[in-house]
PDB file of C-alpha atoms in Angstrom:
ATOM      1  CA  UNK A  15       9.496 160.866 -15.908  1.00  0.00           C
ATOM      2  CA  UNK A  16      10.464 158.358 -18.574  1.00  0.00           C
ATOM      3  CA  UNK A  17       8.794 155.059 -18.714  1.00  0.00           C
ATOM      4  CA  UNK A  18      10.796 152.427 -16.791  1.00  0.00           C
ATOM      5  CA  UNK A  19      11.499 150.375 -20.183  1.00  0.00           C
ATOM      6  CA  UNK A  20      12.578 153.522 -21.920  1.00  0.00           C
ATOM      7  CA  UNK A  21      15.021 154.289 -19.019  1.00  0.00           C
ATOM      8  CA  UNK A  22      16.255 150.870 -18.795  1.00  0.00           C
ATOM      9  CA  UNK A  23      17.020 150.284 -22.375  1.00  0.00           C
ATOM     10  CA  UNK A  24      18.545 153.603 -22.849  1.00  0.00           C
ATOM     11  CA  UNK A  25      21.045 153.178 -19.985  1.00  0.00           C
ATOM     12  CA  UNK A  26      21.832 149.567 -20.685  1.00  0.00           C
ATOM     13  CA  UNK A  27      22.480 150.455 -24.435  1.00  0.00           C
ATOM     14  CA  UNK A  28      25.470 152.452 -23.022  1.00  0.00           C
ATOM     15  CA  UNK A  29      26.921 149.154 -21.930  1.00  0.00           C
ATOM     16  CA  UNK A  30      29.112 148.474 -18.712  1.00  0.00           C
ATOM     17  CA  UNK A  31      28.275 150.261 -15.596  1.00  0.00           C
ATOM     18  CA  UNK A  32      25.326 151.850 -16.860  1.00  0.00           C
ATOM     19  CA  UNK A  33      23.192 148.729 -17.156  1.00  0.00           C
ATOM     20  CA  UNK A  34      19.766 149.039 -15.373  1.00  0.00           C
ATOM     21  CA  UNK A  35      16.513 147.486 -15.246  1.00  0.00           C
ATOM     22  CA  UNK A  36      13.364 146.912 -12.984  1.00  0.00           C
ATOM     23  CA  UNK A  37      13.066 143.284 -13.131  1.00  0.00           C
ATOM     24  CA  UNK A  38      14.774 141.828  -9.930  1.00  0.00           C
ATOM     25  CA  UNK A  39      14.618 138.042 -10.611  1.00  0.00           C
ATOM     26  CA  UNK A  40      17.798 136.244  -9.222  1.00  0.00           C
ATOM     27  CA  UNK A  41      18.809 139.333  -7.221  1.00  0.00           C
ATOM     28  CA  UNK A  42      18.939 139.939  -3.466  1.00  0.00           C
ATOM     29  CA  UNK A  43      18.182 143.164  -1.628  1.00  0.00           C
ATOM     30  CA  UNK A  44      20.987 145.522  -1.459  1.00  0.00           C
ATOM     31  CA  UNK A  45      20.621 146.050   2.357  1.00  0.00           C
ATOM     32  CA  UNK A  46      21.017 142.222   2.895  1.00  0.00           C
ATOM     33  CA  UNK A  47      24.228 142.122   0.629  1.00  0.00           C
ATOM     34  CA  UNK A  48      25.616 145.145   2.949  1.00  0.00           C
ATOM     35  CA  UNK A  49      25.386 142.850   6.020  1.00  0.00           C
ATOM     36  CA  UNK A  50      27.020 139.681   7.336  1.00  0.00           C
ATOM     37  CA  UNK A  51      27.365 137.041   6.279  1.00  0.00           C
ATOM     38  CA  UNK A  52      26.822 138.321   2.712  1.00  0.00           C
ATOM     39  CA  UNK A  53      29.262 141.116   2.518  1.00  0.00           C
ATOM     40  CA  UNK A  54      32.194 139.169   3.786  1.00  0.00           C
ATOM     41  CA  UNK A  55      31.504 136.372   1.280  1.00  0.00           C
ATOM     42  CA  UNK A  56      31.471 139.001  -1.351  1.00  0.00           C
ATOM     43  CA  UNK A  57      34.871 140.167  -0.180  1.00  0.00           C
ATOM     44  CA  UNK A  58      36.076 136.688  -0.229  1.00  0.00           C
ATOM     45  CA  UNK A  59      34.851 136.013  -3.677  1.00  0.00           C
ATOM     46  CA  UNK A  60      36.590 139.221  -4.936  1.00  0.00           C
ATOM     47  CA  UNK A  61      39.775 138.584  -2.950  1.00  0.00           C
ATOM     48  CA  UNK A  62      40.033 135.251  -4.733  1.00  0.00           C
ATOM     49  CA  UNK A  63      39.554 136.850  -8.133  1.00  0.00           C
ATOM     50  CA  UNK A  64      42.064 139.505  -7.534  1.00  0.00           C
ATOM     51  CA  UNK A  65      44.480 136.768  -6.650  1.00  0.00           C
ATOM     52  CA  UNK A  66      43.726 134.705  -9.867  1.00  0.00           C
ATOM     53  CA  UNK A  67      44.146 138.092 -11.842  1.00  0.00           C
ATOM     54  CA  UNK A  68      47.509 138.791 -10.135  1.00  0.00           C
ATOM     55  CA  UNK A  69      48.809 135.311 -10.287  1.00  0.00           C
ATOM     56  CA  UNK A  70      49.324 134.804  -6.591  1.00  0.00           C
ATOM     57  CA  UNK A  71      47.678 132.811  -3.781  1.00  0.00           C
ATOM     58  CA  UNK A  72      44.562 134.231  -2.175  1.00  0.00           C
ATOM     59  CA  UNK A  73      46.087 134.738   0.971  1.00  0.00           C
ATOM     60  CA  UNK A  74      48.801 137.128  -0.335  1.00  0.00           C
ATOM     61  CA  UNK A  75      46.137 139.405  -1.623  1.00  0.00           C
ATOM     62  CA  UNK A  76      45.587 142.232   1.205  1.00  0.00           C
ATOM     63  CA  UNK A  77      41.954 141.956   2.362  1.00  0.00           C
ATOM     64  CA  UNK A  78      41.309 145.437   2.142  1.00  0.00           C
ATOM     65  CA  UNK A  79      42.122 145.632  -1.433  1.00  0.00           C
ATOM     66  CA  UNK A  80      39.089 143.175  -2.011  1.00  0.00           C
ATOM     67  CA  UNK A  81      36.993 145.512   0.177  1.00  0.00           C
ATOM     68  CA  UNK A  82      38.107 148.503  -1.782  1.00  0.00           C
ATOM     69  CA  UNK A  83      37.207 146.572  -5.126  1.00  0.00           C
ATOM     70  CA  UNK A  84      33.909 145.515  -4.098  1.00  0.00           C
ATOM     71  CA  UNK A  85      32.995 149.137  -2.937  1.00  0.00           C
ATOM     72  CA  UNK A  86      34.371 150.713  -5.763  1.00  0.00           C
ATOM     73  CA  UNK A  87      32.332 148.588  -8.298  1.00  0.00           C
ATOM     74  CA  UNK A  88      29.210 149.007  -6.464  1.00  0.00           C
ATOM     75  CA  UNK A  89      29.397 152.891  -6.278  1.00  0.00           C
ATOM     76  CA  UNK A  90      30.443 153.118  -9.850  1.00  0.00           C
ATOM     77  CA  UNK A  91      27.191 151.210 -10.634  1.00  0.00           C
ATOM     78  CA  UNK A  92      25.327 153.896  -8.937  1.00  0.00           C
ATOM     79  CA  UNK A  93      27.199 156.907 -10.297  1.00  0.00           C
ATOM     80  CA  UNK A  94      26.584 155.565 -13.784  1.00  0.00           C
ATOM     81  CA  UNK A  95      22.935 155.230 -13.540  1.00  0.00           C
ATOM     82  CA  UNK A  96      22.199 158.430 -11.747  1.00  0.00           C
ATOM     83  CA  UNK A  97      24.368 160.330 -14.216  1.00  0.00           C
ATOM     84  CA  UNK A  98      22.981 158.620 -17.319  1.00  0.00           C
ATOM     85  CA  UNK A  99      19.526 159.140 -16.086  1.00  0.00           C
ATOM     86  CA  UNK A 100      19.862 162.657 -15.215  1.00  0.00           C
ATOM     87  CA  UNK A 101      21.933 163.642 -18.470  1.00  0.00           C
ATOM     88  CA  UNK A 102      19.851 161.729 -21.036  1.00  0.00           C
ATOM     89  CA  UNK A 103      16.174 161.915 -19.223  1.00  0.00           C
ATOM     90  CA  UNK A 104      16.209 164.650 -16.838  1.00  0.00           C
ATOM     91  CA  UNK A 105      15.592 162.172 -14.055  1.00  0.00           C
ATOM     92  CA  UNK A 106      17.285 161.027 -10.943  1.00  0.00           C
ATOM     93  CA  UNK A 107      16.190 157.643  -9.846  1.00  0.00           C
ATOM     94  CA  UNK A 108      15.905 156.969  -6.044  1.00  0.00           C
ATOM     95  CA  UNK A 109      19.099 154.959  -5.417  1.00  0.00           C
ATOM     96  CA  UNK A 110      18.708 154.450  -1.797  1.00  0.00           C
ATOM     97  CA  UNK A 111      19.551 150.719  -0.698  1.00  0.00           C
ATOM     98  CA  UNK A 112      15.970 150.021   0.378  1.00  0.00           C
ATOM     99  CA  UNK A 113      14.836 150.053  -3.194  1.00  0.00           C
ATOM    100  CA  UNK A 114      17.600 148.211  -4.644  1.00  0.00           C
ATOM    101  CA  UNK A 115      18.431 144.584  -5.736  1.00  0.00           C
ATOM    102  CA  UNK A 116      21.758 143.497  -6.960  1.00  0.00           C
ATOM    103  CA  UNK A 117      23.632 140.328  -8.184  1.00  0.00           C
ATOM    104  CA  UNK A 118      25.070 138.177  -5.423  1.00  0.00           C
ATOM    105  CA  UNK A 119      28.221 136.934  -7.041  1.00  0.00           C
ATOM    106  CA  UNK A 120      31.658 138.515  -7.539  1.00  0.00           C
ATOM    107  CA  UNK A 121      31.057 139.427 -11.353  1.00  0.00           C
ATOM    108  CA  UNK A 122      31.701 143.149 -12.068  1.00  0.00           C
ATOM    109  CA  UNK A 123      29.783 145.119 -13.328  1.00  0.00           C
ATOM    110  CA  UNK A 124      27.465 143.894 -10.617  1.00  0.00           C
ATOM    111  CA  UNK A 125      23.697 143.500 -11.812  1.00  0.00           C
ATOM    112  CA  UNK A 126      21.607 146.381 -10.227  1.00  0.00           C
ATOM    113  CA  UNK A 127      17.878 146.847 -10.546  1.00  0.00           C
ATOM    114  CA  UNK A 128      14.933 148.545  -8.485  1.00  0.00           C
ATOM    115  CA  UNK A 129      11.924 147.576  -6.934  1.00  0.00           C
ATOM    116  CA  UNK A 130      10.143 150.748  -7.618  1.00  0.00           C
ATOM    117  CA  UNK A 131      11.394 152.372 -10.873  1.00  0.00           C
ATOM    118  CA  UNK A 132       8.824 155.253 -10.275  1.00  0.00           C
ATOM    119  CA  UNK A 133      10.666 156.657  -7.385  1.00  0.00           C
ATOM    120  CA  UNK A 134      13.000 159.379  -8.222  1.00  0.00           C
ATOM    121  CA  UNK A 135      12.696 163.015  -9.395  1.00  0.00           C
ATOM    122  CA  UNK A 136      12.704 165.187 -12.322  1.00  0.00           C
ATOM    123  CA  UNK A 137      15.798 167.681 -12.683  1.00  0.00           C
ATOM    124  CA  UNK A 138      15.894 170.670 -15.214  1.00  0.00           C
ATOM    125  CA  UNK A 139      19.378 172.345 -14.531  1.00  0.00           C
ATOM    126  CA  UNK A 140      22.767 171.023 -13.601  1.00  0.00           C
ATOM    127  CA  UNK A 141      22.431 172.322  -9.916  1.00  0.00           C
ATOM    128  CA  UNK A 142      19.164 170.535  -9.736  1.00  0.00           C
ATOM    129  CA  UNK A 143      20.438 167.201 -10.926  1.00  0.00           C
ATOM    130  CA  UNK A 144      23.509 167.609  -8.439  1.00  0.00           C
ATOM    131  CA  UNK A 145      21.299 168.380  -5.551  1.00  0.00           C
ATOM    132  CA  UNK A 146      18.989 165.474  -6.413  1.00  0.00           C
ATOM    133  CA  UNK A 147      22.177 162.979  -6.707  1.00  0.00           C
ATOM    134  CA  UNK A 148      23.404 164.021  -3.541  1.00  0.00           C
ATOM    135  CA  UNK A 149      20.179 163.471  -1.883  1.00  0.00           C
ATOM    136  CA  UNK A 150      19.151 160.064  -3.700  1.00  0.00           C
ATOM    137  CA  UNK A 151      22.411 158.634  -4.483  1.00  0.00           C
ATOM    138  CA  UNK A 152      25.456 160.118  -2.599  1.00  0.00           C
ATOM    139  CA  UNK A 153      23.399 160.240   0.793  1.00  0.00           C
ATOM    140  CA  UNK A 154      21.605 157.101  -0.215  1.00  0.00           C
ATOM    141  CA  UNK A 155      23.377 153.859  -1.332  1.00  0.00           C
ATOM    142  CA  UNK A 156      26.876 155.207  -1.965  1.00  0.00           C
ATOM    143  CA  UNK A 157      26.884 156.344   1.663  1.00  0.00           C
ATOM    144  CA  UNK A 158      25.361 152.803   2.691  1.00  0.00           C
ATOM    145  CA  UNK A 159      27.703 150.746   0.693  1.00  0.00           C
ATOM    146  CA  UNK A 160      30.862 152.973   1.811  1.00  0.00           C
ATOM    147  CA  UNK A 161      29.866 152.713   5.641  1.00  0.00           C
ATOM    148  CA  UNK A 162      29.056 148.959   5.392  1.00  0.00           C
ATOM    149  CA  UNK A 163      32.380 148.215   3.697  1.00  0.00           C
ATOM    150  CA  UNK A 164      34.640 150.427   6.183  1.00  0.00           C
ATOM    151  CA  UNK A 165      32.547 148.718   9.076  1.00  0.00           C
ATOM    152  CA  UNK A 166      32.544 145.106   8.002  1.00  0.00           C
ATOM    153  CA  UNK A 167      35.640 145.296   5.919  1.00  0.00           C
ATOM    154  CA  UNK A 168      37.783 147.080   8.572  1.00  0.00           C
ATOM    155  CA  UNK A 169      38.910 149.345   5.755  1.00  0.00           C
ATOM    156  CA  UNK A 170      39.706 153.197   5.759  1.00  0.00           C
ATOM    157  CA  UNK A 171      37.004 155.486   5.144  1.00  0.00           C
ATOM    158  CA  UNK A 172      39.257 157.869   3.386  1.00  0.00           C
ATOM    159  CA  UNK A 173      40.347 155.132   0.926  1.00  0.00           C
ATOM    160  CA  UNK A 174      36.690 154.381   0.491  1.00  0.00           C
ATOM    161  CA  UNK A 175      35.515 157.978  -0.002  1.00  0.00           C
ATOM    162  CA  UNK A 176      38.492 158.489  -2.465  1.00  0.00           C
ATOM    163  CA  UNK A 177      37.064 155.388  -4.529  1.00  0.00           C
ATOM    164  CA  UNK A 178      33.654 156.926  -4.589  1.00  0.00           C
ATOM    165  CA  UNK A 179      34.917 160.493  -5.530  1.00  0.00           C
ATOM    166  CA  UNK A 180      37.044 158.661  -8.166  1.00  0.00           C
ATOM    167  CA  UNK A 181      34.418 156.729  -9.538  1.00  0.00           C
ATOM    168  CA  UNK A 182      31.909 159.553  -9.855  1.00  0.00           C
ATOM    169  CA  UNK A 183      34.682 161.431 -12.213  1.00  0.00           C
ATOM    170  CA  UNK A 184      35.043 158.170 -14.123  1.00  0.00           C
ATOM    171  CA  UNK A 185      31.303 157.704 -14.697  1.00  0.00           C
ATOM    172  CA  UNK A 186      31.020 161.229 -15.943  1.00  0.00           C
ATOM    173  CA  UNK A 187      33.905 160.724 -18.221  1.00  0.00           C
ATOM    174  CA  UNK A 188      32.640 157.264 -19.767  1.00  0.00           C
ATOM    175  CA  UNK A 189      29.119 158.873 -20.186  1.00  0.00           C
ATOM    176  CA  UNK A 190      30.948 161.881 -22.061  1.00  0.00           C
ATOM    177  CA  UNK A 191      32.774 159.591 -24.487  1.00  0.00           C
ATOM    178  CA  UNK A 192      29.687 157.492 -25.053  1.00  0.00           C
ATOM    179  CA  UNK A 193      27.453 160.464 -25.608  1.00  0.00           C
ATOM    180  CA  UNK A 194      29.526 163.481 -26.394  1.00  0.00           C
ATOM    181  CA  UNK A 195      26.387 165.968 -26.610  1.00  0.00           C
ATOM    182  CA  UNK A 196      26.049 165.468 -22.863  1.00  0.00           C
ATOM    183  CA  UNK A 197      29.739 165.838 -21.805  1.00  0.00           C
ATOM    184  CA  UNK A 198      29.624 169.139 -20.448  1.00  0.00           C
ATOM    185  CA  UNK A 199      26.284 168.576 -18.538  1.00  0.00           C
ATOM    186  CA  UNK A 200      27.861 165.479 -17.065  1.00  0.00           C
ATOM    187  CA  UNK A 201      30.949 167.193 -16.107  1.00  0.00           C
ATOM    188  CA  UNK A 202      29.131 169.926 -14.470  1.00  0.00           C
ATOM    189  CA  UNK A 203      26.930 167.697 -12.387  1.00  0.00           C
ATOM    190  CA  UNK A 204      29.976 165.697 -11.313  1.00  0.00           C
ATOM    191  CA  UNK A 205      32.123 168.571 -10.311  1.00  0.00           C
ATOM    192  CA  UNK A 206      28.940 169.932  -8.121  1.00  0.00           C
ATOM    193  CA  UNK A 207      28.267 166.786  -6.359  1.00  0.00           C
ATOM    194  CA  UNK A 208      32.068 166.354  -5.616  1.00  0.00           C
ATOM    195  CA  UNK A 209      31.682 169.642  -3.286  1.00  0.00           C
ATOM    196  CA  UNK A 210      29.096 167.883  -0.981  1.00  0.00           C
ATOM    197  CA  UNK A 211      30.649 167.476   2.516  1.00  0.00           C
ATOM    198  CA  UNK A 212      30.019 163.471   2.199  1.00  0.00           C
ATOM    199  CA  UNK A 213      32.518 163.248  -0.805  1.00  0.00           C
ATOM    200  CA  UNK A 214      34.565 166.543  -0.748  1.00  0.00           C
ATOM    201  CA  UNK A 215      37.468 165.065   1.349  1.00  0.00           C
ATOM    202  CA  UNK A 216      37.883 162.164  -1.342  1.00  0.00           C
ATOM    203  CA  UNK A 217      39.416 164.255  -4.026  1.00  0.00           C
ATOM    204  CA  UNK A 218      39.022 167.278  -6.145  1.00  0.00           C
ATOM    205  CA  UNK A 219      40.658 169.157  -9.087  1.00  0.00           C
ATOM    206  CA  UNK A 220      44.009 170.884  -9.242  1.00  0.00           C
ATOM    207  CA  UNK A 221      44.940 173.921 -10.765  1.00  0.00           C
ATOM    208  CA  UNK A 222      45.706 171.975 -14.101  1.00  0.00           C
ATOM    209  CA  UNK A 223      42.281 170.854 -14.352  1.00  0.00           C
ATOM    210  CA  UNK A 224      43.045 166.996 -13.351  1.00  0.00           C
ATOM    211  CA  UNK A 225      41.390 165.012 -10.605  1.00  0.00           C
ATOM    212  CA  UNK A 226      43.410 163.698  -7.948  1.00  0.00           C
ATOM    213  CA  UNK A 227      42.265 161.356  -5.290  1.00  0.00           C
ATOM    214  CA  UNK A 228      43.003 161.996  -1.453  1.00  0.00           C
ATOM    215  CA  UNK A 229      43.335 158.169  -0.672  1.00  0.00           C
ATOM    216  CA  UNK A 230      44.913 155.194  -2.393  1.00  0.00           C
ATOM    217  CA  UNK A 231      42.420 152.517  -3.639  1.00  0.00           C
ATOM    218  CA  UNK A 232      45.412 149.650  -2.695  1.00  0.00           C
ATOM    219  CA  UNK A 233      45.162 148.096  -6.144  1.00  0.00           C
ATOM    220  CA  UNK A 234      49.064 148.893  -6.781  1.00  0.00           C
ATOM    221  CA  UNK A 235      49.495 146.070  -4.284  1.00  0.00           C
ATOM    222  CA  UNK A 236      48.461 143.529  -7.017  1.00  0.00           C
ATOM    223  CA  UNK A 237      51.243 142.288  -8.954  1.00  0.00           C
ATOM    224  CA  UNK A 238      51.365 144.138 -12.468  1.00  0.00           C
ATOM    225  CA  UNK A 239      48.709 146.782 -11.550  1.00  0.00           C
ATOM    226  CA  UNK A 240      50.815 149.687 -10.573  1.00  0.00           C
ATOM    227  CA  UNK A 241      49.304 153.041  -9.760  1.00  0.00           C
ATOM    228  CA  UNK A 242      46.008 154.584 -10.949  1.00  0.00           C
ATOM    229  CA  UNK A 243      46.360 157.821 -13.150  1.00  0.00           C
ATOM    230  CA  UNK A 244      44.542 159.748 -10.388  1.00  0.00           C
ATOM    231  CA  UNK A 245      45.895 158.288  -7.450  1.00  0.00           C
ATOM    232  CA  UNK A 246      47.194 160.450  -4.567  1.00  0.00           C
ATOM    233  CA  UNK A 247      50.716 158.583  -4.840  1.00  0.00           C
ATOM    234  CA  UNK A 248      51.397 159.628  -8.352  1.00  0.00           C
ATOM    235  CA  UNK A 249      54.504 161.500  -8.423  1.00  0.00           C
ATOM    236  CA  UNK A 250      55.670 160.599  -5.007  1.00  0.00           C
ATOM    237  CA  UNK A 251      58.052 157.847  -3.599  1.00  0.00           C
ATOM    238  CA  UNK A 252      55.857 154.751  -2.992  1.00  0.00           C
ATOM    239  CA  UNK A 253      55.467 154.315   0.726  1.00  0.00           C
ATOM    240  CA  UNK A 254      55.390 150.975   2.435  1.00  0.00           C
ATOM    241  CA  UNK A 255      51.771 151.238   3.356  1.00  0.00           C
ATOM    242  CA  UNK A 256      48.889 153.246   1.429  1.00  0.00           C
ATOM    243  CA  UNK A 257      47.259 156.178   3.191  1.00  0.00           C
TER     244      UNK A 257
END
């Protein structure tokens, strides 16, 4: 495995959602942040931020939009760290909520760290990396975050699974742009993880090679946002309520 400092520096150098580290000062256990009252507070803070971004009062922001944003932000961090570590260091860190700490505010990207940087497994092939990511990340904190947001935030699991699928594809694309030499590997791993039964209903690739979600993230309801490029609603008449 790479040394903790080497892994943290390498991923953090990629910027944005890839930032990673072992120090946990000022962070809270992720399992705590996925429970009441911490998770509703996070929803409320993000809802207020979305209202400011859209120039509307907080009460006009659909609460489910905030739940969707919280979940998407957290799972994007998890996918980015996992794919970056797998593609650049042949290592998949154990990203189960038990071992993770995160920032407590509404800031995005959410600060993320581990209490045990030695936990994880080496990988040598794309299939091996996908298997490890499915076990330690998808069935780890990605599912834990998604289930908590669905339960506490009363938001459709289909919306949240679609967020997770879209975030995985987005993380692979961002990594490919930053490190073109691993673009093919990142894409291969992401496509395999997308076939996992815990994620497959969230979206997939069409005959034209483009990814399409199977649920809407709800962001189009924010003034000035519009539809995401991979939205299930692209090309359809916009309904009164998102699926």
